[in-house]
Short mmCIF file of C-alpha atoms in Angstrom, two decimals:
data_model
loop_
_atom_site.label_atom_id
_atom_site.label_comp_id
_atom_site.label_asym_id
_atom_site.label_seq_id
_atom_site.Cartn_x
_atom_site.Cartn_y
_atom_site.Cartn_z
CA MET K 3 -34.43 -35.31 -34.84
CA PHE K 4 -36.45 -34.99 -31.66
CA PHE K 5 -33.38 -35.68 -29.50
CA THR K 6 -31.35 -33.14 -31.49
CA VAL K 7 -33.90 -30.44 -30.70
CA LEU K 8 -33.97 -31.46 -27.02
CA GLY K 9 -30.16 -31.35 -26.91
CA ALA K 10 -30.11 -27.89 -28.47
CA MET K 11 -32.71 -26.63 -25.97
CA ALA K 12 -30.72 -28.06 -23.05
CA GLU K 13 -27.52 -26.46 -24.30
CA PHE K 14 -29.28 -23.12 -24.72
CA GLU K 15 -30.66 -23.32 -21.17
CA ALA K 16 -27.20 -24.20 -19.80
CA ASP K 17 -25.73 -21.16 -21.58
CA LEU K 18 -28.39 -18.92 -20.03
CA THR K 19 -27.67 -20.34 -16.57
CA ARG K 20 -23.92 -19.77 -16.99
CA ALA K 21 -24.50 -16.19 -18.14
CA ARG K 22 -26.79 -15.43 -15.18
CA THR K 23 -24.25 -16.95 -12.78
CA ARG K 24 -21.38 -14.89 -14.22
CA GLU K 25 -23.50 -11.74 -14.01
CA GLY K 26 -24.43 -12.44 -10.37
CA VAL K 27 -20.81 -13.09 -9.40
CA ALA K 28 -19.70 -9.85 -11.08
CA ILE K 29 -22.37 -7.87 -9.22
CA ALA K 30 -21.45 -9.47 -5.89
CA LYS K 31 -17.76 -8.67 -6.42
CA THR K 32 -18.44 -5.01 -7.20
CA GLU K 33 -20.61 -4.74 -4.08
CA GLY K 34 -17.92 -6.38 -1.96
CA ARG K 35 -20.05 -9.35 -0.94
CA MET K 36 -17.87 -12.00 -2.54
CA THR K 37 -14.52 -12.06 -0.83
CA GLY K 38 -13.74 -15.76 -0.59
CA ARG K 39 -12.49 -17.67 2.40
CA LYS K 40 -11.15 -15.65 5.29
CA PRO K 41 -7.45 -16.26 6.02
CA LYS K 42 -6.80 -18.49 9.02
CA LEU K 43 -3.77 -16.47 10.15
CA THR K 44 -3.37 -12.73 10.49
CA ALA K 45 -0.28 -10.86 9.32
CA LEU K 46 0.84 -10.58 12.94
CA GLN K 47 0.55 -14.35 13.39
CA HIS K 48 2.64 -14.89 10.26
CA GLU K 49 5.34 -12.63 11.73
CA ARG K 50 5.25 -14.43 15.08
CA ILE K 51 5.51 -17.84 13.44
CA LEU K 52 8.57 -16.66 11.52
CA GLU K 53 10.18 -15.13 14.62
CA ASP K 54 9.56 -18.24 16.72
CA TYR K 55 10.82 -20.57 14.01
CA GLU K 56 13.95 -18.59 13.13
CA SER K 57 14.89 -18.01 16.78
CA GLY K 58 14.80 -21.75 17.37
CA LYS K 59 12.24 -21.34 20.13
CA TYR K 60 9.74 -23.62 18.34
CA GLY K 61 10.03 -26.20 15.60
CA ALA K 62 7.48 -26.91 12.91
CA ALA K 63 5.72 -29.57 15.01
CA ALA K 64 5.33 -27.20 17.97
CA LEU K 65 4.00 -24.44 15.71
CA MET K 66 1.50 -26.92 14.26
CA ASP K 67 0.14 -27.57 17.75
CA LEU K 68 0.21 -23.92 18.81
CA TYR K 69 -1.70 -22.57 15.81
CA GLY K 70 -3.74 -25.64 14.87
CA LEU K 71 -2.19 -25.87 11.41
CA SER K 72 -0.96 -28.69 9.22
CA ARG K 73 2.75 -29.06 8.52
CA SER K 74 2.34 -27.72 4.98
CA ALA K 75 0.38 -24.71 6.29
CA VAL K 76 3.18 -23.89 8.75
CA TYR K 77 5.79 -23.95 6.01
CA ALA K 78 3.54 -21.93 3.67
CA ALA K 79 3.11 -19.34 6.44
CA LEU K 80 6.90 -19.18 6.84
CA VAL K 81 7.33 -18.61 3.11
CA ARG K 82 4.66 -15.88 3.09
CA ALA K 83 6.17 -14.16 6.12
CA ARG K 84 9.66 -14.21 4.59
CA GLN K 85 8.36 -12.79 1.32
CA HIS K 86 6.55 -10.03 3.20
CA ARG K 87 9.61 -9.26 5.32
CA ASP K 88 11.99 -9.19 2.34
CA SER K 89 9.75 -7.15 0.04
CA PRO K 90 10.60 -3.45 -0.21
CA PRO K 91 8.26 -1.08 1.60
CA PRO K 92 5.66 0.61 -0.58
CA ARG K 93 6.72 3.97 -1.94
CA ALA K 94 4.90 6.96 -0.55
CA THR K 95 3.01 8.83 -3.20
CA THR K 96 2.63 12.55 -2.97
CA THR K 97 0.26 14.78 -4.80
CA ARG K 98 1.32 18.17 -5.97
CA SER K 99 -1.13 21.01 -5.87
#
C-alpha cells in the first residue's frame, strides 16, 4: 500500500511537471522566443545550389565541399529549391475600401 501511494504521488508530480512545461513552451512560442534551429542555408543559397547543379557546373560532391553539407543535405536542398521554383507565386490580396 505504501508503494502504491508513492507511485500515485510520483505520477501526480510528473503530470504537474508536464503541464508546466507545456505552458512554458506555449508562452515562449507566443512571445517569439522559441523558433527552433536556424536553417543552415538561406533561400538564395538554395537557388544557387540548384543553378550550379542543373547547369552542370558542379556535381553533388563539389557542392558538398563548397557549402559544408552532407550528400543528403545537398539533395534535400535541391528538392526544396525545385519545389520553391515550381510553386505558383502567392496571389496578391487587395482590400476594398
